[in-house]
Structure formats: structure tokens, C-alpha cells
mmCIF file of C-alpha atoms in Angstrom:
data_model
loop_
_atom_site.group_PDB
_atom_site.id
_atom_site.type_symbol
_atom_site.label_atom_id
_atom_site.label_comp_id
_atom_site.label_asym_id
_atom_site.label_seq_id
_atom_site.Cartn_x
_atom_site.Cartn_y
_atom_site.Cartn_z
ATOM 1 C CA UNK A 3 2.941 48.802 -115.649
ATOM 2 C CA UNK A 4 2.846 45.985 -113.112
ATOM 3 C CA UNK A 5 2.463 45.829 -109.498
ATOM 4 C CA UNK A 6 4.514 48.165 -107.144
ATOM 5 C CA UNK A 7 6.750 46.272 -104.740
ATOM 6 C CA UNK A 8 5.455 48.527 -101.920
ATOM 7 C CA UNK A 9 1.950 47.625 -102.876
ATOM 8 C CA UNK A 10 2.546 43.936 -101.628
ATOM 9 C CA UNK A 11 5.026 44.520 -99.027
ATOM 10 C CA UNK A 12 4.967 43.414 -95.377
ATOM 11 C CA UNK A 13 6.799 45.659 -93.004
ATOM 12 C CA UNK A 14 6.173 43.866 -89.627
ATOM 13 C CA UNK A 15 9.242 44.713 -88.082
ATOM 14 C CA UNK A 16 10.451 48.092 -87.119
ATOM 15 C CA UNK A 17 7.098 49.678 -86.613
ATOM 16 C CA UNK A 18 6.682 52.546 -84.030
ATOM 17 C CA UNK A 19 3.403 54.163 -83.034
ATOM 18 C CA UNK A 20 4.112 57.921 -82.536
ATOM 19 C CA UNK A 21 2.500 61.278 -81.979
ATOM 20 C CA UNK A 22 2.762 64.100 -84.697
ATOM 21 C CA UNK A 23 5.494 65.922 -82.885
ATOM 22 C CA UNK A 24 7.955 63.074 -82.693
ATOM 23 C CA UNK A 25 10.077 63.973 -85.773
ATOM 24 C CA UNK A 26 10.409 67.743 -84.869
ATOM 25 C CA UNK A 27 11.255 66.638 -81.315
ATOM 26 C CA UNK A 28 14.204 64.611 -82.498
ATOM 27 C CA UNK A 29 15.073 66.738 -85.209
ATOM 28 C CA UNK A 30 14.388 64.031 -88.031
ATOM 29 C CA UNK A 31 13.658 65.928 -91.343
ATOM 30 C CA UNK A 32 10.992 65.254 -93.743
ATOM 31 C CA UNK A 33 12.212 64.405 -97.086
ATOM 32 C CA UNK A 34 9.108 63.692 -99.207
ATOM 33 C CA UNK A 35 5.244 63.829 -98.738
ATOM 34 C CA UNK A 36 3.911 64.867 -95.222
ATOM 35 C CA UNK A 37 4.348 64.290 -91.582
ATOM 36 C CA UNK A 38 1.768 62.465 -89.559
ATOM 37 C CA UNK A 39 -0.851 64.970 -88.216
ATOM 38 C CA UNK A 40 -3.461 65.279 -85.497
ATOM 39 C CA UNK A 41 -6.161 64.279 -88.112
ATOM 40 C CA UNK A 42 -4.685 61.077 -88.805
ATOM 41 C CA UNK A 43 -6.879 59.198 -86.085
ATOM 42 C CA UNK A 44 -9.135 56.238 -85.544
ATOM 43 C CA UNK A 45 -11.782 56.296 -88.295
ATOM 44 C CA UNK A 46 -9.770 57.911 -90.946
ATOM 45 C CA UNK A 47 -7.518 56.314 -93.668
ATOM 46 C CA UNK A 48 -4.612 54.120 -92.051
ATOM 47 C CA UNK A 49 -1.428 55.811 -92.871
ATOM 48 C CA UNK A 50 2.269 55.645 -92.436
ATOM 49 C CA UNK A 51 5.675 57.605 -92.700
ATOM 50 C CA UNK A 52 8.622 55.592 -93.566
ATOM 51 C CA UNK A 53 12.291 56.396 -93.236
ATOM 52 C CA UNK A 54 14.488 56.719 -96.217
ATOM 53 C CA UNK A 55 16.130 53.414 -95.564
ATOM 54 C CA UNK A 56 12.560 51.474 -95.503
ATOM 55 C CA UNK A 57 11.577 53.627 -98.671
ATOM 56 C CA UNK A 58 14.742 52.356 -100.588
ATOM 57 C CA UNK A 59 13.905 48.658 -99.656
ATOM 58 C CA UNK A 60 10.452 49.126 -100.900
ATOM 59 C CA UNK A 61 10.879 50.964 -103.977
ATOM 60 C CA UNK A 62 14.789 51.307 -104.946
ATOM 61 C CA UNK A 63 14.127 53.523 -108.027
ATOM 62 C CA UNK A 64 10.808 55.174 -107.318
ATOM 63 C CA UNK A 65 8.643 57.106 -104.851
ATOM 64 C CA UNK A 66 6.874 55.210 -102.155
ATOM 65 C CA UNK A 67 4.499 58.269 -101.149
ATOM 66 C CA UNK A 68 1.091 56.974 -102.004
ATOM 67 C CA UNK A 69 1.847 53.391 -102.010
ATOM 68 C CA UNK A 70 0.389 50.809 -99.530
ATOM 69 C CA UNK A 71 2.029 48.480 -97.124
ATOM 70 C CA UNK A 72 0.808 45.898 -94.671
ATOM 71 C CA UNK A 73 2.258 45.966 -90.986
ATOM 72 C CA UNK A 74 1.743 42.360 -90.244
ATOM 73 C CA UNK A 75 2.098 38.875 -92.141
ATOM 74 C CA UNK A 76 -1.837 38.495 -91.728
ATOM 75 C CA UNK A 77 -3.054 38.754 -95.204
ATOM 76 C CA UNK A 78 -6.462 39.875 -93.927
ATOM 77 C CA UNK A 79 -4.963 42.835 -92.116
ATOM 78 C CA UNK A 80 -5.729 46.366 -93.519
ATOM 79 C CA UNK A 81 -3.043 48.119 -95.610
ATOM 80 C CA UNK A 82 -1.719 51.546 -94.597
ATOM 81 C CA UNK A 83 -0.919 54.232 -97.213
ATOM 82 C CA UNK A 84 2.538 55.776 -96.945
ATOM 83 C CA UNK A 85 2.270 59.547 -96.851
ATOM 84 C CA UNK A 86 5.747 60.617 -96.047
ATOM 85 C CA UNK A 87 9.492 59.685 -95.984
ATOM 86 C CA UNK A 88 11.685 60.987 -93.256
ATOM 87 C CA UNK A 89 15.318 60.800 -92.660
ATOM 88 C CA UNK A 90 16.837 57.574 -91.239
ATOM 89 C CA UNK A 91 18.305 57.182 -87.704
ATOM 90 C CA UNK A 92 20.465 54.792 -86.044
ATOM 91 C CA UNK A 93 18.767 52.903 -83.131
ATOM 92 C CA UNK A 94 22.039 53.378 -80.986
ATOM 93 C CA UNK A 95 25.599 54.330 -81.454
ATOM 94 C CA UNK A 96 26.173 50.556 -81.430
ATOM 95 C CA UNK A 97 24.531 50.344 -84.819
ATOM 96 C CA UNK A 98 26.710 51.396 -87.780
ATOM 97 C CA UNK A 99 23.738 51.724 -90.140
ATOM 98 C CA UNK A 100 20.115 52.906 -89.916
ATOM 99 C CA UNK A 101 17.518 50.224 -89.207
ATOM 100 C CA UNK A 102 14.443 50.317 -91.602
ATOM 101 C CA UNK A 103 11.584 52.127 -89.802
ATOM 102 C CA UNK A 104 7.915 52.583 -90.227
ATOM 103 C CA UNK A 105 5.948 55.156 -88.144
ATOM 104 C CA UNK A 106 2.262 54.986 -87.570
ATOM 105 C CA UNK A 107 0.077 57.511 -85.717
ATOM 106 C CA UNK A 108 -0.350 56.358 -82.203
ATOM 107 C CA UNK A 109 -4.102 57.188 -82.446
ATOM 108 C CA UNK A 110 -4.467 54.445 -85.275
ATOM 109 C CA UNK A 111 -2.349 51.810 -83.620
ATOM 110 C CA UNK A 112 -3.701 49.124 -81.192
ATOM 111 C CA UNK A 113 -3.399 50.085 -77.596
ATOM 112 C CA UNK A 114 0.022 49.591 -76.073
ATOM 113 C CA UNK A 115 0.897 48.495 -72.509
ATOM 114 C CA UNK A 116 4.095 50.701 -72.487
ATOM 115 C CA UNK A 117 4.732 54.058 -74.044
ATOM 116 C CA UNK A 118 8.074 55.689 -74.551
ATOM 117 C CA UNK A 119 7.803 59.575 -74.044
ATOM 118 C CA UNK A 120 10.329 61.828 -75.891
ATOM 119 C CA UNK A 121 10.556 65.451 -74.780
ATOM 120 C CA UNK A 122 12.853 68.194 -75.794
ATOM 121 C CA UNK A 123 13.696 70.948 -73.146
ATOM 122 C CA UNK A 124 13.960 74.761 -73.839
ATOM 123 C CA UNK A 125 17.054 75.685 -75.211
ATOM 124 C CA UNK A 126 20.105 73.512 -74.197
ATOM 125 C CA UNK A 127 18.250 72.571 -70.762
ATOM 126 C CA UNK A 128 16.946 69.017 -70.663
ATOM 127 C CA UNK A 129 13.289 68.381 -69.670
ATOM 128 C CA UNK A 130 12.825 68.257 -65.959
ATOM 129 C CA UNK A 131 11.700 64.604 -65.242
ATOM 130 C CA UNK A 132 9.562 65.540 -62.303
ATOM 131 C CA UNK A 133 7.529 68.125 -64.502
ATOM 132 C CA UNK A 134 7.238 65.459 -67.130
ATOM 133 C CA UNK A 135 5.852 62.896 -64.607
ATOM 134 C CA UNK A 136 3.491 65.469 -63.198
ATOM 135 C CA UNK A 137 2.131 66.258 -66.608
ATOM 136 C CA UNK A 138 1.828 62.461 -67.663
ATOM 137 C CA UNK A 139 -0.161 61.938 -64.399
ATOM 138 C CA UNK A 140 -2.441 64.774 -64.983
ATOM 139 C CA UNK A 141 -3.107 63.694 -68.576
ATOM 140 C CA UNK A 142 -3.591 59.960 -67.746
ATOM 141 C CA UNK A 143 -4.535 59.038 -64.062
ATOM 142 C CA UNK A 144 -3.641 55.529 -64.720
ATOM 143 C CA UNK A 145 -0.150 55.875 -66.346
ATOM 144 C CA UNK A 146 2.873 55.094 -64.255
ATOM 145 C CA UNK A 147 6.156 56.856 -65.112
ATOM 146 C CA UNK A 148 9.370 55.007 -64.652
ATOM 147 C CA UNK A 149 13.113 55.412 -65.902
ATOM 148 C CA UNK A 150 12.683 59.036 -66.498
ATOM 149 C CA UNK A 151 16.004 60.504 -67.728
ATOM 150 C CA UNK A 152 17.959 62.151 -70.508
ATOM 151 C CA UNK A 153 18.992 60.635 -73.737
ATOM 152 C CA UNK A 154 22.534 61.494 -72.789
ATOM 153 C CA UNK A 155 22.227 59.579 -69.526
ATOM 154 C CA UNK A 156 20.818 56.562 -71.523
ATOM 155 C CA UNK A 157 23.438 56.797 -73.997
ATOM 156 C CA UNK A 158 26.290 56.812 -71.074
ATOM 157 C CA UNK A 159 24.542 53.719 -69.424
ATOM 158 C CA UNK A 160 24.520 52.023 -72.750
ATOM 159 C CA UNK A 161 28.206 52.688 -73.619
ATOM 160 C CA UNK A 162 29.473 52.046 -70.190
ATOM 161 C CA UNK A 163 30.497 48.390 -70.710
ATOM 162 C CA UNK A 164 32.172 49.332 -73.875
ATOM 163 C CA UNK A 165 34.028 52.184 -72.278
ATOM 164 C CA UNK A 166 35.024 49.871 -69.247
ATOM 165 C CA UNK A 167 36.433 47.193 -71.723
ATOM 166 C CA UNK A 168 38.326 49.693 -73.663
ATOM 167 C CA UNK A 169 39.949 50.983 -70.447
ATOM 168 C CA UNK A 170 40.735 47.601 -69.197
ATOM 169 C CA UNK A 171 42.285 46.643 -72.629
ATOM 170 C CA UNK A 172 44.260 49.843 -72.747
ATOM 171 C CA UNK A 173 45.557 49.210 -69.350
ATOM 172 C CA UNK A 174 46.623 45.751 -70.136
ATOM 173 C CA UNK A 175 48.469 47.154 -73.459
ATOM 174 C CA UNK A 176 50.221 49.758 -71.418
ATOM 175 C CA UNK A 177 51.283 47.294 -68.703
ATOM 176 C CA UNK A 178 52.224 44.598 -71.297
ATOM 177 C CA UNK A 179 54.347 47.212 -73.274
ATOM 178 C CA UNK A 180 56.463 48.176 -70.249
#
């Protein structure tokens, strides 16, 4: 029947190394296949989960679960099997459309110098950054925690210039209309 588009695809951009609880923490739903698991580690088959935006780009009219992709432009690099498809997310409020993402288990990814920790607090209470810092220090004696905060605070900081510009332009419009 020919070669599947996903079988020869390279998805070098938009690749995130994550732990199995990432999707649950952020409320990203599983749409097809399976989530990443603790059993997806070094020495086992290389796997990935893609978001629905990436899945549509790889296989517009078919199922990508079970297909293989390469994560680099290096033809000798190992291919990874797509085991699941999750919902799409926007990278920020400034992005009108989702950016295609591919997620691989952190235990199968090359070591990284920086890691972003995402945690959900109990109920509506945000996680305590001091408690998170202590837990990370206990888990890894060499890790340094910086810029701990809530997603709401990060979003407010990200949108602050836009809010300021809107306020300035509104003020000029009001003064100019008088």
C-alpha cells in the first residue's frame, strides 16, 4: 500500500521530554493509543506521544499510532514509535493556534541541563514553591531550583507588556476624543 507519511517523517522541532504524569497534571486528554508509562525507559523500545496537531500533519487521513518518526535530521538516528495521541495545547496566550508537539519519555531522552517542573496543587490551592524546592533538593542533591512560581504569575508576566500597551493606547484614544 506504499510508505506511510509518518514512517519517513522527521519531527526535530517541538519535541519535549516529559514524565508520565505530565498530561494528567496539565489536564491534556488522551485521544488515541496510550499515555507514556514508567515502563518506557532506557533499554526499551523508543516511544513518543504526539498531539493531535502533529498527528494530522503526519497522517491527515489516518491513524499515526504504531507509526515511526525520527526526532532529528540525522538519518542514522533511531526512530521512535508513536504510541498515543493527546489533545493540542497552545504554547501561550499569544499563540492563536496550537504548535505541533511530540512528547518523549524523559527516561529515554538525552540528559538535559535544564528541566521544567510542572506540579498541580491540591484543590484550587497552587503548589507551595518552598515545598517543591525542598522535594527537588531531596530527590537530586545537585539540582538548583530557580524561578519557581505559578502558571498564573507567569502568564501575568508574559501578558504585562500587552496590557500596558492596551492601557496607553486606550488613554490616548480617550484623551484624543475629548
